[in-house]
Coordinates of C-alpha atoms in Angstrom, one line a residue:
Chain V
X1 CA 108.5 88.8 74.2
X2 CA 112.3 88.3 74.8
X3 CA 113.2 88.7 78.3
X4 CA 109.6 88.6 79.5
X5 CA 108.2 85.3 78.9
X6 CA 110.8 83.3 80.7
X7 CA 110.5 85.5 83.8
X8 CA 106.7 84.7 83.6
X9 CA 107.2 80.9 83.6
X10 CA 104.4 79.5 85.8
X11 CA 106.2 76.2 86.4
X12 CA 109.3 77.9 87.8
X13 CA 107.2 80.4 89.8
X14 CA 105.4 77.5 91.5
X15 CA 108.7 75.7 92.2
X16 CA 110.0 78.9 93.9
X17 CA 106.7 79.1 95.8
X18 CA 107.3 75.6 96.9
X19 CA 110.9 76.5 98.1
X20 CA 109.7 79.5 99.9
X21 CA 107.1 77.2 101.9
X22 CA 109.8 74.9 102.6
X23 CA 112.3 77.4 103.8
X24 CA 110.0 79.4 106.2
X25 CA 110.0 78.6 109.7
X26 CA 108.7 81.6 111.4
X27 CA 107.0 85.0 110.4
X28 CA 108.7 87.5 108.4
X29 CA 107.9 91.1 107.0
X30 CA 109.4 92.0 103.8
X31 CA 108.8 95.3 102.1
X32 CA 108.9 96.0 98.4
X33 CA 109.9 99.5 97.7
X34 CA 108.5 100.1 94.4
X35 CA 105.1 100.8 93.6
X36 CA 105.5 99.1 90.3
X37 CA 106.5 96.1 92.1
X38 CA 103.5 96.5 94.4
X39 CA 101.1 96.3 91.3
X40 CA 103.0 93.3 90.0
X41 CA 102.7 91.5 93.1
X42 CA 98.9 92.1 93.4
X43 CA 98.4 91.5 89.8
X44 CA 100.0 88.1 89.9
X45 CA 98.3 87.1 93.1
X46 CA 101.8 86.6 94.8
X47 CA 100.5 88.1 98.0
X48 CA 97.8 85.4 98.3
X49 CA 100.1 82.6 97.1
X50 CA 102.7 83.1 99.9
X51 CA 102.5 81.2 103.1
X52 CA 100.7 83.1 105.9
X53 CA 104.1 83.6 107.6
X54 CA 105.4 85.8 104.9
X55 CA 104.0 89.3 105.0
X56 CA 104.7 91.7 102.2
X57 CA 104.3 95.4 103.0
X58 CA 104.3 98.0 100.5
X59 CA 106.8 100.8 100.5
X60 CA 106.9 104.6 99.7
X61 CA 108.1 104.0 96.2
X62 CA 105.4 105.7 94.3
X63 CA 106.6 109.3 93.4
X64 CA 102.9 110.5 92.9
X65 CA 102.1 109.3 96.3
X66 CA 104.7 111.0 98.2
X67 CA 104.7 114.2 96.5
X68 CA 103.8 116.6 99.4
X69 CA 100.6 118.5 99.4
X70 CA 102.4 121.9 99.4
X71 CA 103.8 121.0 96.1
X72 CA 100.5 119.9 94.7
X73 CA 99.1 123.2 95.7
X74 CA 102.0 125.1 94.1
X75 CA 101.3 123.0 91.0
X76 CA 97.6 124.0 91.1
X77 CA 98.6 127.7 91.5
X78 CA 101.0 127.8 88.7
X79 CA 98.6 125.7 86.4
X80 CA 95.9 128.2 87.1
X81 CA 98.0 131.3 86.0
X82 CA 97.0 132.7 82.7
X83 CA 100.4 132.8 81.1
X84 CA 101.6 129.2 82.2
X85 CA 101.4 126.1 80.2
X86 CA 101.7 123.3 83.0
X87 CA 103.4 120.2 81.7
X88 CA 103.1 117.0 83.8
X89 CA 103.1 113.1 83.8
X90 CA 99.5 112.0 83.5
X91 CA 99.5 110.4 86.9
X92 CA 99.7 113.7 88.7
X93 CA 96.6 115.1 87.2
X94 CA 94.1 113.3 89.6
X95 CA 96.2 113.8 92.8
X96 CA 93.9 115.7 95.3
X97 CA 95.1 118.9 96.5
X98 CA 93.3 120.8 99.4
X99 CA 90.0 121.3 97.4
X100 CA 90.7 120.4 93.7
X101 CA 93.2 118.5 91.2
X102 CA 95.0 119.4 88.0
X103 CA 92.2 118.0 86.1
X104 CA 89.8 120.5 87.7
X105 CA 92.2 123.2 86.7
X106 CA 92.3 122.0 83.2
X107 CA 88.4 121.6 82.9
X108 CA 88.4 125.5 84.3
X109 CA 90.4 126.5 81.4
X110 CA 93.9 126.0 82.7
X111 CA 96.6 125.0 79.9
X112 CA 97.6 121.7 81.7
X113 CA 99.4 119.1 79.2
X114 CA 100.3 115.5 79.8
X115 CA 103.6 114.3 78.4
X116 CA 105.3 111.0 78.6
X117 CA 108.9 112.3 78.4
X118 CA 110.3 115.3 80.1
X119 CA 111.9 116.3 76.7
X120 CA 108.3 117.0 75.3
X121 CA 108.4 120.1 77.5
X122 CA 111.0 121.6 75.3
X123 CA 109.0 121.2 72.2
X124 CA 106.2 122.9 74.0
X125 CA 108.1 125.8 75.1
X126 CA 109.5 126.3 71.4
X127 CA 106.0 126.0 70.0
X128 CA 104.8 128.5 72.5
X129 CA 107.4 131.2 72.9
X130 CA 104.9 133.7 74.4
X131 CA 103.9 131.4 77.2
X132 CA 105.6 130.2 80.4
X133 CA 106.2 126.5 80.4
X134 CA 106.5 124.8 83.9
X135 CA 107.5 121.0 84.0
X136 CA 106.2 119.2 87.2
X137 CA 109.6 117.3 87.8
X138 CA 108.5 114.4 90.2
X139 CA 109.9 111.0 90.7
X140 CA 112.9 109.1 92.2
X141 CA 116.2 108.4 90.8
X142 CA 114.6 106.9 87.7
X143 CA 113.2 110.2 86.5
X144 CA 115.9 112.5 87.9
X145 CA 118.2 111.9 84.9
X146 CA 115.5 112.7 82.5
X147 CA 114.6 115.9 84.4
X148 CA 118.2 116.7 84.5
X149 CA 118.6 116.1 80.7
X150 CA 115.7 118.5 80.2
X151 CA 117.6 121.3 81.9
X152 CA 120.9 120.6 80.0
X153 CA 119.0 120.4 76.7
X154 CA 117.2 123.6 77.5
X155 CA 120.5 125.3 78.3
X156 CA 121.9 123.8 74.9
X157 CA 118.8 125.0 72.9
X158 CA 118.7 128.5 74.8
X159 CA 115.2 128.1 75.9
X160 CA 114.2 130.7 78.4
X161 CA 110.5 130.2 78.8
X162 CA 110.8 126.9 80.6
X163 CA 111.1 126.1 84.3
X164 CA 110.8 123.2 86.7
X165 CA 108.6 122.7 89.6
X166 CA 111.1 120.2 91.4
X167 CA 109.9 117.3 93.6
X168 CA 112.3 114.7 93.1
X169 CA 113.0 112.3 96.0
X170 CA 115.7 109.7 96.8
X171 CA 115.0 106.2 97.9
X172 CA 117.9 105.2 100.2
X173 CA 117.2 107.8 102.9
X174 CA 113.4 106.7 103.0
X175 CA 114.6 103.2 103.5
X176 CA 116.7 104.2 106.6
X177 CA 114.0 106.6 107.9
X178 CA 111.6 103.5 108.0
X179 CA 114.2 101.4 109.7
X180 CA 114.8 104.2 112.2
X181 CA 111.3 104.4 113.2
X182 CA 110.4 102.8 116.5
X183 CA 107.3 101.5 114.9
X184 CA 109.3 99.6 112.0
X185 CA 108.4 96.2 111.2
X186 CA 110.3 95.8 108.0
X187 CA 112.8 93.0 108.3
X188 CA 114.1 92.8 104.7
X189 CA 113.7 94.9 101.6
X190 CA 113.1 94.2 97.9
X191 CA 115.0 97.1 96.4
X192 CA 113.6 99.0 93.5
X193 CA 114.9 97.5 90.3
X194 CA 115.0 100.7 88.1
X195 CA 116.3 103.0 90.7
X196 CA 119.1 100.5 90.9
X197 CA 119.3 100.5 87.2
X198 CA 120.4 104.2 87.5
X199 CA 122.2 104.2 90.9
X200 CA 123.4 100.8 91.2
X201 CA 123.3 98.6 94.1
X202 CA 126.4 100.0 96.0
X203 CA 124.1 102.7 97.5
X204 CA 122.7 100.0 99.6
X205 CA 125.9 98.7 101.1
X206 CA 125.9 101.0 104.1
X207 CA 122.2 100.3 104.9
X208 CA 123.0 96.6 105.1
X209 CA 126.0 97.1 107.1
X210 CA 124.5 99.6 109.6
X211 CA 120.9 98.1 109.9
X212 CA 121.9 94.3 109.4
X213 CA 118.8 94.0 107.1
X214 CA 118.8 91.8 103.9
X215 CA 118.4 93.7 100.6
X216 CA 117.6 92.0 97.4
X217 CA 117.5 94.0 94.1
X218 CA 114.4 92.6 92.3
X219 CA 112.9 93.0 88.9
X220 CA 109.1 93.2 88.1
X221 CA 108.1 89.8 86.7
X222 CA 106.6 86.9 88.9
X223 CA 109.8 84.8 88.9
X224 CA 111.8 87.9 89.6
X225 CA 109.6 88.7 92.5
X226 CA 109.6 85.3 93.9
X227 CA 113.1 84.7 93.6
X228 CA 113.8 87.9 95.3
X229 CA 111.4 87.0 98.2
X230 CA 113.1 83.4 98.3
X231 CA 116.4 85.1 98.6
X232 CA 115.3 87.5 101.3
X233 CA 113.7 84.5 103.3
X234 CA 117.1 82.4 102.9
X235 CA 118.9 85.4 104.5
X236 CA 116.4 85.9 107.2
X237 CA 116.1 82.2 108.2
X238 CA 120.0 82.0 108.4
X239 CA 120.4 85.3 110.2
X240 CA 122.4 86.9 107.3
X241 CA 122.1 90.4 105.9
X242 CA 123.7 91.1 102.5
X243 CA 122.9 92.6 99.1
X244 CA 121.8 90.2 96.5
X245 CA 121.2 91.2 93.0
X246 CA 118.4 89.3 91.5
X247 CA 118.0 91.7 88.6
X248 CA 121.5 91.3 87.3
X249 CA 120.3 91.5 83.6
X250 CA 119.6 95.2 84.2
X251 CA 121.4 96.4 87.3
X252 CA 125.2 96.5 88.1
X253 CA 127.0 97.6 91.2
X254 CA 127.9 100.9 89.8
X255 CA 124.6 101.8 87.9
X256 CA 124.4 104.0 84.9
X257 CA 127.3 106.5 85.3
X258 CA 126.1 108.8 82.3
X259 CA 122.7 109.2 84.3
X260 CA 124.4 109.7 87.6
X261 CA 126.8 112.6 86.2
X262 CA 123.8 114.2 84.5
X263 CA 121.9 114.2 87.9
X264 CA 124.9 115.5 89.7
X265 CA 125.7 118.3 87.3
X266 CA 122.0 119.6 87.7
X267 CA 120.8 118.8 91.1
X268 CA 122.0 118.8 94.7
X269 CA 120.7 116.9 97.6
X270 CA 118.3 118.6 99.9
X271 CA 115.9 117.7 102.7
X272 CA 112.4 117.0 101.3
X273 CA 108.9 116.5 102.7
X274 CA 107.2 113.1 101.8
X275 CA 103.5 113.2 101.8
X276 CA 102.0 111.4 104.9
X277 CA 105.5 110.9 106.2
X278 CA 107.0 114.2 106.8
X279 CA 110.5 115.6 106.3
X280 CA 113.2 113.0 105.6
X281 CA 116.7 114.6 105.7
X282 CA 118.8 114.5 102.6
X283 CA 116.0 112.7 100.7
X284 CA 115.3 115.2 97.8
X285 CA 117.0 116.8 94.9
X286 CA 117.0 120.5 94.2
X287 CA 118.4 122.5 91.2
X288 CA 121.9 123.7 91.7
X289 CA 122.6 127.3 91.9
X290 CA 124.0 127.6 88.4
X291 CA 120.6 126.3 87.1
X292 CA 118.5 128.5 89.5
X293 CA 116.8 130.4 86.6
X294 CA 115.2 127.1 85.8
X295 CA 113.5 127.0 89.2
X296 CA 109.7 127.8 89.0
X297 CA 109.2 128.5 92.6
X298 CA 111.3 131.7 92.7
X299 CA 110.5 132.6 89.1
X300 CA 106.7 132.7 90.0
X301 CA 107.3 134.0 93.5
X302 CA 105.8 131.0 95.3
X303 CA 106.3 131.2 98.9
X304 CA 106.6 128.1 101.3
X305 CA 103.0 126.7 102.3
X306 CA 102.4 124.5 105.3
X307 CA 99.2 122.4 104.7
X308 CA 98.0 119.9 107.1
X309 CA 97.2 116.5 105.6
X310 CA 93.6 115.2 105.3
X311 CA 92.8 113.5 108.7
X312 CA 90.9 110.7 107.1
X313 CA 93.5 109.4 104.8
X314 CA 95.9 107.0 106.2
X315 CA 98.3 106.8 103.2
X316 CA 101.3 107.8 105.2
X317 CA 100.7 104.9 107.4
X318 CA 100.4 102.7 104.4
X319 CA 103.5 104.0 102.8
X320 CA 105.5 103.1 105.9
X321 CA 104.3 99.6 105.8
X322 CA 102.5 99.8 109.1
X323 CA 99.1 99.1 107.6
X324 CA 97.6 97.6 104.3
X325 CA 95.2 99.5 102.2
X326 CA 92.3 97.3 103.0
X327 CA 92.8 97.9 106.7
X328 CA 91.7 101.5 106.1
X329 CA 88.1 102.2 107.2
X330 CA 87.7 104.3 104.1
X331 CA 89.1 101.9 101.6
X332 CA 86.4 101.2 98.9
X333 CA 83.8 103.1 100.8
X334 CA 84.4 106.9 100.7
X335 CA 87.7 106.3 99.2
X336 CA 87.7 104.8 95.6
X337 CA 89.6 105.8 92.4
X338 CA 86.6 107.9 91.4
X339 CA 86.5 109.6 94.7
X340 CA 90.0 109.4 96.2
X341 CA 91.0 110.7 99.5
X342 CA 94.8 110.4 98.8
X343 CA 97.3 110.0 96.0
X344 CA 97.8 106.3 96.9
X345 CA 94.4 105.6 95.4
X346 CA 94.8 107.4 92.1
X347 CA 98.3 106.7 91.1
X348 CA 99.2 103.9 88.9
X349 CA 101.8 103.0 91.2
X350 CA 99.8 103.5 94.4
X351 CA 99.3 100.7 97.0
X352 CA 95.6 101.5 97.5
X353 CA 95.1 101.6 93.8
X354 CA 96.7 98.1 93.3
X355 CA 94.4 96.8 96.2
X356 CA 91.4 98.3 94.7
X357 CA 92.1 97.1 91.0
X358 CA 92.9 93.7 92.1
X359 CA 90.0 93.5 94.5
X360 CA 91.8 92.7 97.9
X361 CA 88.6 93.8 99.5
X362 CA 89.0 91.1 102.1
X363 CA 90.6 92.3 105.3
X364 CA 94.1 90.7 105.3
X365 CA 95.1 91.8 108.7
X366 CA 95.8 88.5 109.8
X367 CA 98.4 88.1 107.0
Chain K
X1 CA 105.8 106.3 84.6
X2 CA 107.4 102.9 85.2
X3 CA 107.5 100.6 82.1
X4 CA 109.4 97.7 83.1
X5 CA 108.9 95.9 79.8
X6 CA 112.1 95.2 77.7
X7 CA 111.9 97.1 74.3
X8 CA 113.9 96.3 71.2
X9 CA 115.8 99.3 69.6
X10 CA 114.8 99.5 66.0
X11 CA 116.6 102.4 64.8
X12 CA 118.9 105.3 66.0
X13 CA 118.9 108.8 65.0
X14 CA 120.1 112.3 66.4
X15 CA 117.7 115.0 67.4
X16 CA 119.0 118.4 68.5
X17 CA 122.2 116.9 69.6
X18 CA 120.6 114.1 71.5
X19 CA 120.8 110.4 70.7
X20 CA 117.3 109.2 70.1
X21 CA 115.8 106.0 68.9
X22 CA 112.6 104.0 67.9
X23 CA 112.0 101.3 70.5
X24 CA 109.6 98.4 69.9
X25 CA 107.4 97.0 72.7
X26 CA 105.4 94.1 71.4
X27 CA 104.5 95.7 68.1
X28 CA 104.2 99.2 69.4
X29 CA 106.9 101.7 68.5
X30 CA 107.8 104.6 70.7
X31 CA 110.3 107.2 70.4
X32 CA 112.9 107.2 73.2
X33 CA 116.2 109.1 74.3
X34 CA 119.0 106.9 74.3
X35 CA 121.6 109.6 75.5
X36 CA 122.1 107.5 78.8
X37 CA 122.9 104.3 76.8
X38 CA 125.3 105.8 74.0
X39 CA 126.8 102.5 73.2
X40 CA 123.5 100.8 72.4
X41 CA 123.3 99.1 69.0
X42 CA 120.1 98.3 66.9
X43 CA 118.6 95.1 67.9
X44 CA 119.5 95.3 71.6
X45 CA 116.9 95.4 74.3
X46 CA 116.6 98.4 76.7
X47 CA 114.2 99.5 79.7
X48 CA 112.6 102.7 79.0
X49 CA 111.4 105.0 81.9
X50 CA 109.5 108.1 81.1
X51 CA 111.0 108.5 77.6
X52 CA 114.7 107.6 78.4
X53 CA 116.3 104.4 78.0
X54 CA 118.1 103.7 81.4
X55 CA 120.1 100.7 80.6
X56 CA 120.8 98.1 77.8
X57 CA 119.7 94.5 79.0
X58 CA 122.7 92.2 79.6
X59 CA 121.9 89.3 77.4
X60 CA 124.4 86.9 79.0
X61 CA 123.2 87.9 82.5
X62 CA 119.6 87.3 81.7
X63 CA 120.3 83.8 80.4
X64 CA 122.6 83.0 83.3
X65 CA 120.1 84.0 85.8
X66 CA 117.3 82.1 84.1
X67 CA 119.4 79.2 83.7
X68 CA 120.0 79.3 87.8
X69 CA 116.4 79.7 88.5
X70 CA 115.5 76.8 86.3
X71 CA 118.1 74.7 88.1
X72 CA 116.8 75.7 91.6
X73 CA 113.2 74.8 90.3
X74 CA 114.3 71.3 88.8
X75 CA 116.4 70.3 91.9
X76 CA 113.4 71.3 94.1
X77 CA 111.2 69.4 91.7
X78 CA 113.3 66.3 92.0
X79 CA 113.6 66.7 95.7

């Protein structure tokens, strides 16, 4: 396929690997933010091909994984209500709440439906005028414009039996929160290509300046990832810190202004809890007051919940790049895709799922 | 949610006031909202994420980047 095969060229990939080996003189830790990139790295064996001195750690860029338990429980409560049709991306259905998941609610008779596009919620609302349709609006800057368009379109079409359970999160505040942590080991970032497609790479300029950390905007194919890693290594080895855009075929400095305007019209920035990590200031989006009627939480009288994370799941530590999935004592034993302890094992973008799917059972703690 | 594969826009149409289109991914056609890429033309490539095209691929930039990568590889290979 066009724009795909060339970025999977094995000869160029091997030459990039040779150049990485040639340039590295000491250990470095690089984090790829995006869970899609984590899966691409594991699927292509890039983690195993890199020199031992280059450690890739996997960031919190999986929206399913970081959706807080409180919101999962609210989703389960809403999906159990007899008058509600609960609409969600498929990834969310197996995310464990305290004692059940959305699949369990569905099996017990809850009207839970999987959609690919948020706009499908409009069609469902129109087809079911007597029911309350609730869309579980999760995701980063990549899905926020889609949820925003859902609200705008619902206004245009005067749909009143639709609301959103909003759990949108923003990537840059999470990146700075990780760098601010005393335990931080991240020395360079591969920025999430599709978040940058929407928001542009300008949003990272202040992080590079304030933290002196190299950031390379990176795509999803092996050559993209390897050239991103090479760019990061070259900067680290020379003591530089700047933004490089390896994914220029998709990403500009300004990003997609249409999408940004739509997000800004519908949402405003708020503090948000990240599952396993805690509250990150100004890291989330909530509906603006003028769209408050679309907010499912007040519509259904859901009060704030505070729920402790399960003690035996270390996904929060994994999402901060402090440990790898196969360093968890539960990995592949008590915790498998069939019996997940946390969201990172069930999400298609989760780091634990990637390690399980691509059979990284060997303990790689030395890498 | 994250489909990183470039898809080719096959057709455009309007649906309830929104620009929509059929996008082909290796023989599979999906319907996508194109409201965020209003300048898109049939035959161009887009990245679709959760039902929405987020950007049109910059053909010149794609070729330029790949040529650069190839150059790095070739000079390394000769070295």
